[in-house]
Amino acid sequence: MAAAAMAHEKVWQDKSTMSAAEKTYYEYMAKINSFPSQCTLASEISKARQHIKNSLERMDGIAALAASPGAELLDRLSSVEKENEKLRSIIDGLNNLVIDLHERVRTLESGSGVKPAAAKPAAPKPAAAAPAKKVEAEDDDDDDVDLFGSEDEGEDQAAAELREKRLAEYAAKKSKKPALIAKSNVILDIKPWDDETDMKLMEQEVRKISADGLLLGAAKLVPLAYGIHKLQMSCVIEDDKISVDWLQEEIEKIEDYVQSVDIAAFNKI
């Protein structure tokens, strides 16, 4: 009876319409279900592309940094070049100064220059004259007494006394003769720390150094480089009492003003 009742329903007559509607419904649901997955896949692809693009840009930046030096490196190279140029200028100035000093020393040695201590080498002349006196005394003794005479002639007592007297006088004169003192004339180059160093105060501090056998002489300022001057000072030292190394160390102890001390010239007097 149920089948008979359903036979009269209209739905069985529109089955094709229902099938078409059902098909349309399922197609619509399939589209709705596939749309989010398509959007998600597209977004993932877009993100991957953007990631690859960012990675490539970073690699290009790294390559550019590796190919070109950084600003800090360029600054250091520039400072090193400036420092090298400054050192080269200082070396040229020192070279010219050495050449000038060499010419001055050669001029002084040739006798054409004027040097206050140049007359002192004449001091050894009395030493050369002493042997002559000795020879003369011996000659006088030989004249008065014949040391190699024959035994028959004998030796006169007066001549022997005269010879002993002259020998004693000669020995006394020789003992009173002053010994020759070896001296040296030294020219020092005293360099300051920078152009702000007070050179007058530095000279005053240097002149406070005193010792037996040391005589500090004249001083002058000599241009060095970049507005820096050095103090060039002459001094006379007794070789047996003062050493040049000791004098350099004493001057370099003035650390507030003195950077270094060099020997510009060294001559025996």
GROMACS .gro file of C-alpha atoms in nm:
model
  269
    1MET     CA    1   0.000   0.000   0.000
    2ALA     CA    2   0.287   0.229   0.062
    3ALA     CA    3   0.415   0.158  -0.286
    4ALA     CA    4   0.077   0.237  -0.428
    5ALA     CA    5   0.067   0.559  -0.238
    6MET     CA    6   0.409   0.665  -0.358
    7ALA     CA    7   0.319   0.581  -0.716
    8HIS     CA    8   0.086   0.877  -0.713
    9GLU     CA    9   0.364   1.121  -0.598
   10LYS     CA   10   0.481   1.379  -0.855
   11VAL     CA   11   0.846   1.337  -0.764
   12TRP     CA   12   0.880   1.023  -0.964
   13GLN     CA   13   0.768   1.211  -1.271
   14ASP     CA   14   1.043   1.481  -1.230
   15LYS     CA   15   1.330   1.237  -1.160
   16SER     CA   16   1.543   1.376  -1.440
   17THR     CA   17   1.501   1.723  -1.297
   18MET     CA   18   1.601   1.603  -0.956
   19SER     CA   19   1.907   1.425  -1.094
   20ALA     CA   20   2.014   1.738  -1.275
   21ALA     CA   21   1.963   1.945  -0.961
   22GLU     CA   22   2.156   1.695  -0.754
   23LYS     CA   23   2.442   1.701  -1.007
   24THR     CA   24   2.446   2.077  -1.004
   25TYR     CA   25   2.452   2.077  -0.625
   26TYR     CA   26   2.744   1.840  -0.603
   27GLU     CA   27   2.938   2.035  -0.868
   28TYR     CA   28   2.878   2.351  -0.673
   29MET     CA   29   2.993   2.188  -0.350
   30ALA     CA   30   3.301   2.053  -0.525
   31LYS     CA   31   3.391   2.404  -0.646
   32ILE     CA   32   3.344   2.547  -0.298
   33ASN     CA   33   3.561   2.277  -0.141
   34SER     CA   34   3.841   2.316  -0.399
   35PHE     CA   35   3.858   2.696  -0.385
   36PRO     CA   36   4.038   2.732  -0.046
   37SER     CA   37   4.296   2.472  -0.140
   38GLN     CA   38   4.362   2.655  -0.465
   39CYS     CA   39   4.401   2.984  -0.275
   40THR     CA   40   4.633   2.820  -0.021
   41LEU     CA   41   4.851   2.667  -0.294
   42ALA     CA   42   4.875   2.998  -0.479
   43SER     CA   43   4.971   3.181  -0.161
   44GLU     CA   44   5.238   2.923  -0.083
   45ILE     CA   45   5.381   2.958  -0.433
   46SER     CA   46   5.380   3.336  -0.397
   47LYS     CA   47   5.555   3.313  -0.062
   48ALA     CA   48   5.817   3.078  -0.205
   49ARG     CA   49   5.880   3.313  -0.496
   50GLN     CA   50   5.915   3.610  -0.259
   51HIS     CA   51   6.154   3.412  -0.036
   52ILE     CA   52   6.369   3.318  -0.335
   53LYS     CA   53   6.370   3.681  -0.447
   54ASN     CA   54   6.476   3.803  -0.101
   55SER     CA   55   6.750   3.539  -0.085
   56LEU     CA   56   6.884   3.647  -0.423
   57GLU     CA   57   6.885   4.012  -0.316
   58ARG     CA   58   7.076   3.925   0.001
   59MET     CA   59   7.330   3.724  -0.195
   60ASP     CA   60   7.377   4.020  -0.430
   61GLY     CA   61   7.434   4.246  -0.129
   62ILE     CA   62   7.689   4.007   0.019
   63ALA     CA   63   7.871   3.983  -0.314
   64ALA     CA   64   7.877   4.362  -0.342
   65LEU     CA   65   8.024   4.393   0.008
   66ALA     CA   66   8.285   4.129  -0.069
   67ALA     CA   67   8.379   4.300  -0.396
   68SER     CA   68   8.417   4.654  -0.252
   69PRO     CA   69   8.606   4.739   0.073
   70GLY     CA   70   8.412   4.885   0.362
   71ALA     CA   71   8.421   5.247   0.471
   72GLU     CA   72   8.627   5.163   0.780
   73LEU     CA   73   8.891   4.987   0.570
   74LEU     CA   74   8.907   5.282   0.330
   75ASP     CA   75   8.957   5.522   0.621
   76ARG     CA   76   9.238   5.309   0.761
   77LEU     CA   77   9.408   5.290   0.421
   78SER     CA   78   9.380   5.667   0.384
   79SER     CA   79   9.531   5.726   0.731
   80VAL     CA   80   9.815   5.484   0.655
   81GLU     CA   81   9.892   5.666   0.330
   82LYS     CA   82   9.898   6.002   0.510
   83GLU     CA   83  10.126   5.864   0.779
   84ASN     CA   84  10.360   5.718   0.517
   85GLU     CA   85  10.375   6.053   0.342
   86LYS     CA   86  10.454   6.225   0.673
   87LEU     CA   87  10.731   5.974   0.753
   88ARG     CA   88  10.874   6.014   0.403
   89SER     CA   89  10.890   6.391   0.452
   90ILE     CA   90  11.064   6.349   0.789
   91ILE     CA   91  11.316   6.107   0.639
   92ASP     CA   92  11.390   6.352   0.356
   93GLY     CA   93  11.448   6.628   0.611
   94LEU     CA   94  11.683   6.409   0.816
   95ASN     CA   95  11.868   6.306   0.501
   96ASN     CA   96  11.922   6.669   0.404
   97LEU     CA   97  12.038   6.747   0.758
   98VAL     CA   98  12.290   6.460   0.752
   99ILE     CA   99  12.424   6.580   0.418
  100ASP     CA  100  12.458   6.934   0.553
  101LEU     CA  101  12.637   6.815   0.867
  102HIS     CA  102  12.866   6.598   0.658
  103GLU     CA  103  12.961   6.899   0.446
  104ARG     CA  104  13.024   7.106   0.759
  105VAL     CA  105  13.246   6.839   0.913
  106ARG     CA  106  13.441   6.801   0.592
  107THR     CA  107  13.484   7.179   0.572
  108LEU     CA  108  13.607   7.193   0.931
  109GLU     CA  109  13.848   6.907   0.874
  110SER     CA  110  13.990   7.074   0.565
  111GLY     CA  111  14.068   7.385   0.775
  112SER     CA  112  13.850   7.627   0.581
  113GLY     CA  113  13.585   7.653   0.853
  114VAL     CA  114  13.603   7.850   1.176
  115LYS     CA  115  13.585   7.642   1.491
  116PRO     CA  116  13.673   7.767   1.841
  117ALA     CA  117  13.822   7.438   1.948
  118ALA     CA  118  14.037   7.404   1.636
  119ALA     CA  119  14.339   7.558   1.804
  120LYS     CA  120  14.348   7.296   2.081
  121PRO     CA  121  14.524   7.021   1.879
  122ALA     CA  122  14.840   7.233   1.910
  123ALA     CA  123  14.861   7.133   2.278
  124PRO     CA  124  15.061   6.811   2.219
  125LYS     CA  125  15.357   7.014   2.082
  126PRO     CA  126  15.529   7.047   2.424
  127ALA     CA  127  15.528   6.667   2.446
  128ALA     CA  128  15.723   6.656   2.123
  129ALA     CA  129  15.964   6.917   2.249
  130ALA     CA  130  16.039   6.726   2.568
  131PRO     CA  131  16.231   6.441   2.400
  132ALA     CA  132  16.439   6.703   2.221
  133LYS     CA  133  16.537   6.852   2.555
  134LYS     CA  134  16.612   6.508   2.682
  135VAL     CA  135  16.831   6.436   2.383
  136GLU     CA  136  16.991   6.774   2.425
  137ALA     CA  137  17.060   6.700   2.791
  138GLU     CA  138  17.205   6.366   2.701
  139ASP     CA  139  17.414   6.530   2.431
  140ASP     CA  140  17.542   6.781   2.685
  141ASP     CA  141  17.618   6.496   2.919
  142ASP     CA  142  17.798   6.316   2.640
  143ASP     CA  143  17.996   6.629   2.569
  144ASP     CA  144  18.096   6.664   2.933
  145VAL     CA  145  18.146   6.296   3.011
  146ASP     CA  146  18.268   6.027   2.780
  147LEU     CA  147  18.070   5.724   2.885
  148PHE     CA  148  18.253   5.503   2.643
  149GLY     CA  149  18.599   5.640   2.711
  150SER     CA  150  18.893   5.422   2.790
  151GLU     CA  151  18.948   5.296   3.140
  152ASP     CA  152  19.279   5.475   3.149
  153GLU     CA  153  19.114   5.819   3.124
  154GLY     CA  154  18.860   5.744   3.407
  155GLU     CA  155  18.556   5.948   3.486
  156ASP     CA  156  18.580   6.295   3.624
  157GLN     CA  157  18.391   6.335   3.952
  158ALA     CA  158  18.259   6.682   3.860
  159ALA     CA  159  18.122   6.555   3.526
  160ALA     CA  160  17.942   6.268   3.699
  161GLU     CA  161  17.783   6.504   3.948
  162LEU     CA  162  17.674   6.738   3.668
  163ARG     CA  163  17.518   6.450   3.478
  164GLU     CA  164  17.325   6.331   3.784
  165LYS     CA  165  17.206   6.682   3.852
  166ARG     CA  166  17.077   6.730   3.498
  167LEU     CA  167  16.904   6.393   3.502
  168ALA     CA  168  16.730   6.483   3.828
  169GLU     CA  169  16.621   6.820   3.687
  170TYR     CA  170  16.484   6.653   3.377
  171ALA     CA  171  16.293   6.394   3.584
  172ALA     CA  172  16.144   6.668   3.805
  173LYS     CA  173  16.042   6.875   3.504
  174LYS     CA  174  15.881   6.574   3.340
  175SER     CA  175  15.681   6.488   3.655
  176LYS     CA  176  15.542   6.843   3.673
  177LYS     CA  177  15.426   6.842   3.311
  178PRO     CA  178  15.042   6.836   3.293
  179ALA     CA  179  14.896   6.521   3.140
  180LEU     CA  180  14.711   6.557   2.809
  181ILE     CA  181  14.334   6.528   2.867
  182ALA     CA  182  14.141   6.361   2.586
  183LYS     CA  183  13.826   6.557   2.501
  184SER     CA  184  13.552   6.530   2.240
  185ASN     CA  185  13.318   6.783   2.083
  186VAL     CA  186  12.965   6.640   2.051
  187ILE     CA  187  12.663   6.791   1.874
  188LEU     CA  188  12.331   6.653   2.001
  189ASP     CA  189  11.993   6.655   1.826
  190ILE     CA  190  11.726   6.669   2.099
  191LYS     CA  191  11.379   6.602   1.956
  192PRO     CA  192  11.051   6.703   2.128
  193TRP     CA  193  10.724   6.511   2.130
  194ASP     CA  194  10.531   6.751   1.906
  195ASP     CA  195  10.504   7.111   1.790
  196GLU     CA  196  10.335   7.214   2.118
  197THR     CA  197  10.642   7.135   2.331
  198ASP     CA  198  10.795   7.443   2.497
  199MET     CA  199  11.149   7.439   2.355
  200LYS     CA  200  11.278   7.704   2.596
  201LEU     CA  201  11.174   7.502   2.898
  202MET     CA  202  11.323   7.191   2.740
  203GLU     CA  203  11.659   7.369   2.695
  204GLN     CA  204  11.647   7.489   3.056
  205GLU     CA  205  11.586   7.134   3.178
  206VAL     CA  206  11.872   7.000   2.967
  207ARG     CA  207  12.112   7.264   3.099
  208LYS     CA  208  12.035   7.152   3.454
  209ILE     CA  209  12.242   6.839   3.382
  210SER     CA  210  12.589   6.896   3.527
  211ALA     CA  211  12.884   6.667   3.586
  212ASP     CA  212  13.261   6.683   3.616
  213GLY     CA  213  13.404   6.676   3.266
  214LEU     CA  214  13.084   6.806   3.093
  215LEU     CA  215  13.056   7.151   2.938
  216LEU     CA  216  12.731   7.240   2.759
  217GLY     CA  217  12.774   7.493   2.481
  218ALA     CA  218  12.554   7.688   2.243
  219ALA     CA  219  12.214   7.565   2.128
  220LYS     CA  220  11.978   7.651   1.847
  221LEU     CA  221  11.643   7.542   1.706
  222VAL     CA  222  11.651   7.357   1.374
  223PRO     CA  223  11.330   7.298   1.169
  224LEU     CA  224  11.242   6.930   1.145
  225ALA     CA  225  10.901   6.883   0.976
  226TYR     CA  226  10.537   6.993   1.004
  227GLY     CA  227  10.623   7.289   1.224
  228ILE     CA  228  10.829   7.077   1.464
  229HIS     CA  229  11.174   7.203   1.566
  230LYS     CA  230  11.456   7.014   1.733
  231LEU     CA  231  11.709   7.153   1.978
  232GLN     CA  232  12.064   7.120   1.844
  233MET     CA  233  12.315   7.163   2.126
  234SER     CA  234  12.693   7.138   2.128
  235CYS     CA  235  12.894   7.021   2.426
  236VAL     CA  236  13.251   6.926   2.520
  237ILE     CA  237  13.314   6.614   2.726
  238GLU     CA  238  13.622   6.458   2.880
  239ASP     CA  239  13.645   6.106   2.744
  240ASP     CA  240  13.772   5.957   3.072
  241LYS     CA  241  13.491   6.109   3.281
  242ILE     CA  242  13.182   6.137   3.058
  243SER     CA  243  13.043   5.888   2.808
  244VAL     CA  244  12.806   5.982   2.527
  245ASP     CA  245  12.567   5.702   2.621
  246TRP     CA  246  12.537   5.835   2.975
  247LEU     CA  247  12.467   6.186   2.847
  248GLN     CA  248  12.195   6.057   2.612
  249GLU     CA  249  12.028   5.864   2.892
  250GLU     CA  250  12.034   6.165   3.125
  251ILE     CA  251  11.869   6.387   2.863
  252GLU     CA  252  11.608   6.124   2.771
  253LYS     CA  253  11.506   6.110   3.139
  254ILE     CA  254  11.335   6.447   3.079
  255GLU     CA  255  11.031   6.260   2.949
  256ASP     CA  256  10.793   6.558   2.968
  257TYR     CA  257  10.977   6.736   2.688
  258VAL     CA  258  11.228   6.500   2.523
  259GLN     CA  259  11.124   6.223   2.286
  260SER     CA  260  11.470   6.108   2.175
  261VAL     CA  261  11.835   6.217   2.150
  262ASP     CA  262  12.062   6.154   1.851
  263ILE     CA  263  12.434   6.220   1.793
  264ALA     CA  264  12.462   6.463   1.499
  265ALA     CA  265  12.843   6.495   1.511
  266PHE     CA  266  13.130   6.356   1.721
  267ASN     CA  267  13.484   6.492   1.689
  268LYS     CA  268  13.794   6.434   1.899
  269ILE     CA  269  13.962   6.749   2.024
   0.00000   0.00000   0.00000
